[in-house]
């Protein structure tokens, strides 16, 4: 029904930058909030950044001032610009979107497949 496809992960040196993209496709009526989560080995998944349909962002304290989330509603795409990356940012990053597939249905969470980011020298 709803597919989320991420791109932009990879290996980067400390202090470097990466930009993640996540495009939603499929059969849906509307998308509400979108966001990025990450999970490092041995740790629980955590919210990195979220953004409302109106564009209001929220960030985890650990990434404030370094990461910027944005979205293009016309393209059903959310972005995460990551600057000043640190080794502790190493994790699998997954895209999330709240979407509804019919006019009167509830919003349901959908997930991308995840993309690996490794911050290492």
Coordinates of N, CA and C in Angstrom, one line a residue:
X1 N 0.8 -1.2 0.0 CA 0.0 0.0 0.0 C 0.9 1.3 0.0
X2 N 1.8 1.3 1.0 CA 2.7 2.5 1.0 C 4.1 1.9 1.1
X3 N 4.9 2.4 0.2 CA 6.3 2.0 0.2 C 7.2 3.2 0.5
X4 N 8.2 3.1 1.4 CA 9.1 4.1 1.7 C 10.5 3.6 1.2
X5 N 11.1 4.4 0.4 CA 12.4 4.0 -0.2 C 13.4 5.1 0.2
X6 N 14.5 4.7 1.0 CA 15.5 5.5 1.5 C 16.7 5.5 0.6
X7 N 17.5 6.6 0.6 CA 18.7 6.6 -0.1 C 19.6 7.6 0.6
X8 N 21.0 7.5 0.4 CA 21.9 8.5 0.9 C 22.8 8.0 2.0
X9 N 22.7 6.8 2.4 CA 23.5 6.3 3.5 C 24.9 6.0 3.0
X10 N 25.8 5.6 3.9 CA 27.1 5.2 3.5 C 28.2 5.4 4.6
X11 N 29.4 5.4 4.2 CA 30.5 5.6 5.1 C 31.0 7.1 5.0
X12 N 31.2 7.7 6.1 CA 31.7 9.1 6.1 C 32.7 9.3 7.3
X13 N 33.6 10.2 7.1 CA 34.6 10.5 8.2 C 33.9 11.4 9.3
X14 N 34.4 11.3 10.5 CA 33.9 12.2 11.5 C 34.1 13.7 11.0
X15 N 33.0 14.5 11.3 CA 33.0 15.8 10.9 C 32.4 16.0 9.5
X16 N 32.1 14.9 8.8 CA 31.6 15.0 7.5 C 30.1 15.2 7.5
X17 N 29.5 15.1 6.2 CA 28.1 15.3 6.1 C 27.5 14.3 5.1
X18 N 26.2 14.0 5.4 CA 25.5 13.1 4.5 C 24.0 13.7 4.4
X19 N 23.4 13.3 3.4 CA 22.0 13.7 3.2 C 21.1 12.5 2.9
X20 N 20.2 12.2 3.7 CA 19.3 11.1 3.5 C 18.0 11.6 2.8
X21 N 17.4 10.7 2.0 CA 16.1 11.0 1.3 C 15.2 9.8 1.5
X22 N 14.0 10.1 1.6 CA 13.0 9.0 1.8 C 11.7 9.4 1.0
X23 N 11.4 8.6 0.0 CA 10.3 8.9 -0.9 C 9.2 7.9 -0.7
X24 N 8.0 8.4 -0.5 CA 6.8 7.5 -0.3 C 6.1 7.3 -1.6
X25 N 5.7 6.1 -1.9 CA 4.9 5.8 -3.1 C 3.9 4.8 -2.8
X26 N 3.0 4.5 -3.7 CA 2.0 3.5 -3.5 C 0.6 4.2 -3.5
X27 N -0.3 3.5 -2.9 CA -1.7 4.0 -2.9 C -2.1 4.5 -1.5
X28 N -2.1 5.8 -1.4 CA -2.5 6.4 -0.2 C -3.2 7.8 -0.4
X29 N -4.0 8.2 0.5 CA -4.7 9.5 0.4 C -3.9 10.6 0.9
X30 N -3.3 10.5 2.0 CA -2.5 11.6 2.5 C -1.4 11.0 3.5
X31 N -0.4 11.9 3.7 CA 0.7 11.6 4.7 C 0.7 12.6 5.7
X32 N 0.7 12.2 7.0 CA 0.8 13.2 8.1 C 2.2 13.4 8.5
X33 N 2.6 13.0 9.7 CA 4.0 13.2 10.1 C 5.0 12.3 9.4
X34 N 6.2 12.7 9.3 CA 7.3 11.9 8.7 C 8.5 12.0 9.6
X35 N 9.3 11.1 9.6 CA 10.5 11.2 10.5 C 11.6 10.2 10.2
X36 N 12.7 10.3 10.9 CA 13.8 9.4 10.9 C 14.1 8.9 12.2
X37 N 14.3 7.6 12.3 CA 14.7 6.9 13.5 C 16.1 6.2 13.2
X38 N 16.8 5.9 14.3 CA 18.0 5.1 14.1 C 18.1 4.1 15.2
X39 N 18.9 3.0 14.8 CA 19.2 2.0 15.8 C 20.6 1.6 15.7
X40 N 21.4 1.8 16.7 CA 22.7 1.3 16.8 C 22.8 -0.1 17.3
X41 N 23.9 -0.8 17.0 CA 24.0 -2.2 17.6 C 23.9 -2.2 19.1
X42 N 23.1 -3.1 19.6 CA 22.9 -3.2 21.0 C 22.1 -2.2 21.7
X43 N 21.5 -1.3 20.9 CA 20.7 -0.2 21.5 C 19.3 -0.2 20.9
X44 N 18.4 0.4 21.6 CA 17.0 0.5 21.1 C 16.9 1.6 20.0
X45 N 15.9 1.4 19.2 CA 15.6 2.4 18.2 C 15.2 3.7 18.8
X46 N 15.7 4.8 18.3 CA 15.4 6.1 18.8 C 15.0 7.1 17.7
X47 N 14.1 8.0 18.1 CA 13.7 9.1 17.2 C 14.9 10.0 17.0
X48 N 15.3 10.3 15.7 CA 16.3 11.3 15.4 C 15.7 12.6 15.2
X49 N 14.7 12.6 14.3 CA 14.0 13.9 13.9 C 12.7 13.6 13.3
X50 N 11.7 14.4 13.5 CA 10.4 14.3 13.0 C 9.9 15.6 12.4
X51 N 9.0 15.6 11.5 CA 8.4 16.8 10.9 C 7.0 16.6 10.6
X52 N 6.2 17.6 11.0 CA 4.7 17.6 10.8 C 4.4 17.9 9.3
X53 N 3.2 17.7 8.9 CA 2.8 18.0 7.6 C 2.9 19.5 7.3
X54 N 2.9 20.3 8.3 CA 3.0 21.7 8.1 C 4.5 22.2 8.2
X55 N 5.4 21.3 8.5 CA 6.8 21.6 8.4 C 7.4 21.9 9.8
X56 N 6.7 21.7 10.9 CA 7.3 21.9 12.2 C 8.2 20.7 12.6
X57 N 9.5 21.0 12.8 CA 10.4 19.9 13.1 C 10.6 19.7 14.6
X58 N 11.1 18.5 15.0 CA 11.5 18.2 16.3 C 12.8 17.3 16.2
X59 N 13.7 17.5 17.2 CA 14.9 16.8 17.1 C 15.3 16.1 18.4
X60 N 16.0 15.0 18.3 CA 16.6 14.5 19.5 C 17.7 15.4 20.0
X61 N 17.9 15.5 21.3 CA 18.9 16.4 21.8 C 20.3 16.2 21.3
X62 N 20.6 14.9 21.0 CA 21.9 14.6 20.5 C 22.2 15.1 19.1
X63 N 21.2 15.5 18.4 CA 21.5 15.9 17.0 C 21.1 17.4 16.8
X64 N 20.6 18.0 17.8 CA 20.2 19.4 17.6 C 21.4 20.3 17.2
X65 N 21.2 21.1 16.2 CA 22.2 22.0 15.7 C 23.1 21.3 14.7
X66 N 23.0 20.0 14.5 CA 23.8 19.3 13.5 C 23.0 18.8 12.4
X67 N 21.8 18.3 12.7 CA 20.9 17.7 11.7 C 19.7 18.6 11.4
X68 N 19.3 18.6 10.1 CA 18.1 19.3 9.7 C 17.2 18.4 8.9
X69 N 15.9 18.4 9.4 CA 14.9 17.6 8.7 C 14.0 18.6 7.8
X70 N 13.7 18.1 6.7 CA 12.8 18.9 5.8 C 11.9 17.9 5.0
X71 N 10.9 18.5 4.3 CA 10.1 17.6 3.5 C 9.5 18.4 2.3
X72 N 9.2 17.7 1.3 CA 8.6 18.2 0.1 C 7.3 17.5 -0.1
X73 N 6.2 18.1 0.3 CA 4.9 17.4 0.3 C 4.4 17.1 -1.1
X74 N 4.8 17.9 -2.1 CA 4.5 17.6 -3.5 C 5.1 16.3 -4.0
X75 N 6.3 16.0 -3.4 CA 7.0 14.8 -3.8 C 6.9 13.7 -2.8
X76 N 6.1 13.9 -1.7 CA 6.0 12.9 -0.6 C 7.3 12.4 -0.2
X77 N 8.2 13.3 0.0 CA 9.6 13.0 0.3 C 10.1 13.8 1.6
X78 N 10.8 13.1 2.4 CA 11.4 13.7 3.6 C 12.9 13.5 3.5
X79 N 13.6 14.6 4.0 CA 15.1 14.6 3.9 C 15.7 14.8 5.3
X80 N 16.9 14.3 5.4 CA 17.6 14.6 6.7 C 19.1 15.0 6.3
X81 N 19.4 16.2 6.5 CA 20.7 16.7 6.3 C 21.5 16.6 7.6
X82 N 22.6 15.8 7.5 CA 23.4 15.5 8.7 C 24.8 16.1 8.5
X83 N 25.1 17.0 9.4 CA 26.4 17.7 9.4 C 27.2 17.4 10.7
X84 N 28.4 17.6 10.6 CA 29.3 17.4 11.8 C 29.1 16.0 12.4
X85 N 29.1 15.0 11.6 CA 28.8 13.7 12.0 C 29.9 13.2 13.0
X86 N 29.4 12.4 13.9 CA 30.2 11.8 15.0 C 30.2 10.3 14.9
X87 N 31.2 9.6 15.4 CA 31.1 8.1 15.4 C 29.9 7.6 16.1
X88 N 29.4 8.3 17.1 CA 28.2 7.8 17.8 C 26.9 8.0 17.0
X89 N 27.0 8.6 15.8 CA 25.9 8.7 14.9 C 25.8 7.4 14.1
X90 N 26.7 6.5 14.2 CA 26.7 5.3 13.4 C 25.5 4.4 13.8
X91 N 24.7 4.1 12.8 CA 23.5 3.3 13.1 C 22.8 3.0 11.8
X92 N 21.7 2.2 11.9 CA 20.8 2.0 10.7 C 19.7 3.1 10.9
X93 N 19.6 3.9 9.9 CA 18.6 5.0 9.9 C 17.4 4.5 9.1
X94 N 16.2 4.7 9.6 CA 14.9 4.2 9.0 C 14.0 5.4 8.9
X95 N 13.3 5.5 7.8 CA 12.3 6.5 7.5 C 10.9 6.0 8.0
X96 N 10.2 6.9 8.5 CA 8.8 6.6 9.0 C 7.8 7.6 8.5
X97 N 6.6 7.1 8.1 CA 5.6 8.0 7.7 C 4.2 7.5 8.2
X98 N 3.4 8.5 8.6 CA 2.0 8.2 9.0 C 1.2 8.5 7.7
X99 N 0.5 7.4 7.2 CA -0.2 7.6 6.0 C -1.6 6.9 6.2
X100 N -2.5 7.4 5.4 CA -3.8 6.7 5.4 C -4.2 6.4 3.9
X101 N -4.7 5.2 3.8 CA -4.9 4.7 2.4 C -6.4 4.9 1.9
X102 N -7.3 5.4 2.8 CA -8.6 5.7 2.4 C -9.0 7.0 3.1
X103 N -10.0 7.7 2.6 CA -10.3 9.0 3.1 C -10.7 8.9 4.6
X104 N -11.5 7.9 5.0 CA -12.0 7.9 6.4 C -11.2 6.8 7.2
X105 N -10.1 6.4 6.8 CA -9.3 5.4 7.6 C -8.4 6.2 8.5
X106 N -7.8 5.4 9.5 CA -6.9 6.0 10.4 C -5.5 6.1 9.8
X107 N -4.7 6.9 10.4 CA -3.3 7.0 9.9 C -2.5 5.8 10.5
X108 N -1.7 5.2 9.7 CA -0.9 4.0 10.1 C 0.6 4.3 9.8
X109 N 1.4 3.8 10.7 CA 2.8 4.0 10.5 C 3.4 3.0 9.5
X110 N 4.2 3.5 8.6 CA 4.9 2.7 7.6 C 6.4 3.0 7.8
X111 N 7.2 2.0 7.4 CA 8.7 2.1 7.6 C 9.4 1.7 6.4
X112 N 10.5 2.4 6.2 CA 11.5 2.1 5.1 C 12.3 0.9 5.5
X113 N 13.2 0.4 4.6 CA 14.0 -0.7 4.9 C 15.2 -0.4 5.7
X114 N 15.5 0.8 5.8 CA 16.7 1.2 6.6 C 17.9 1.4 5.7
X115 N 18.8 2.3 6.1 CA 20.0 2.5 5.4 C 21.1 2.7 6.4
X116 N 22.3 2.1 6.2 CA 23.4 2.1 7.2 C 24.2 3.3 7.0
X117 N 24.5 3.9 8.1 CA 25.5 5.1 8.2 C 26.6 4.7 9.1
X118 N 27.8 4.8 8.6 CA 29.0 4.5 9.4 C 29.8 5.7 9.5
X119 N 30.1 6.2 10.6 CA 31.0 7.4 10.8 C 32.3 6.9 11.4
X120 N 33.3 6.9 10.6 CA 34.6 6.3 11.0 C 35.7 6.9 10.2
X121 N 36.9 7.0 10.8 CA 38.1 7.5 10.1 C 38.9 6.3 9.6

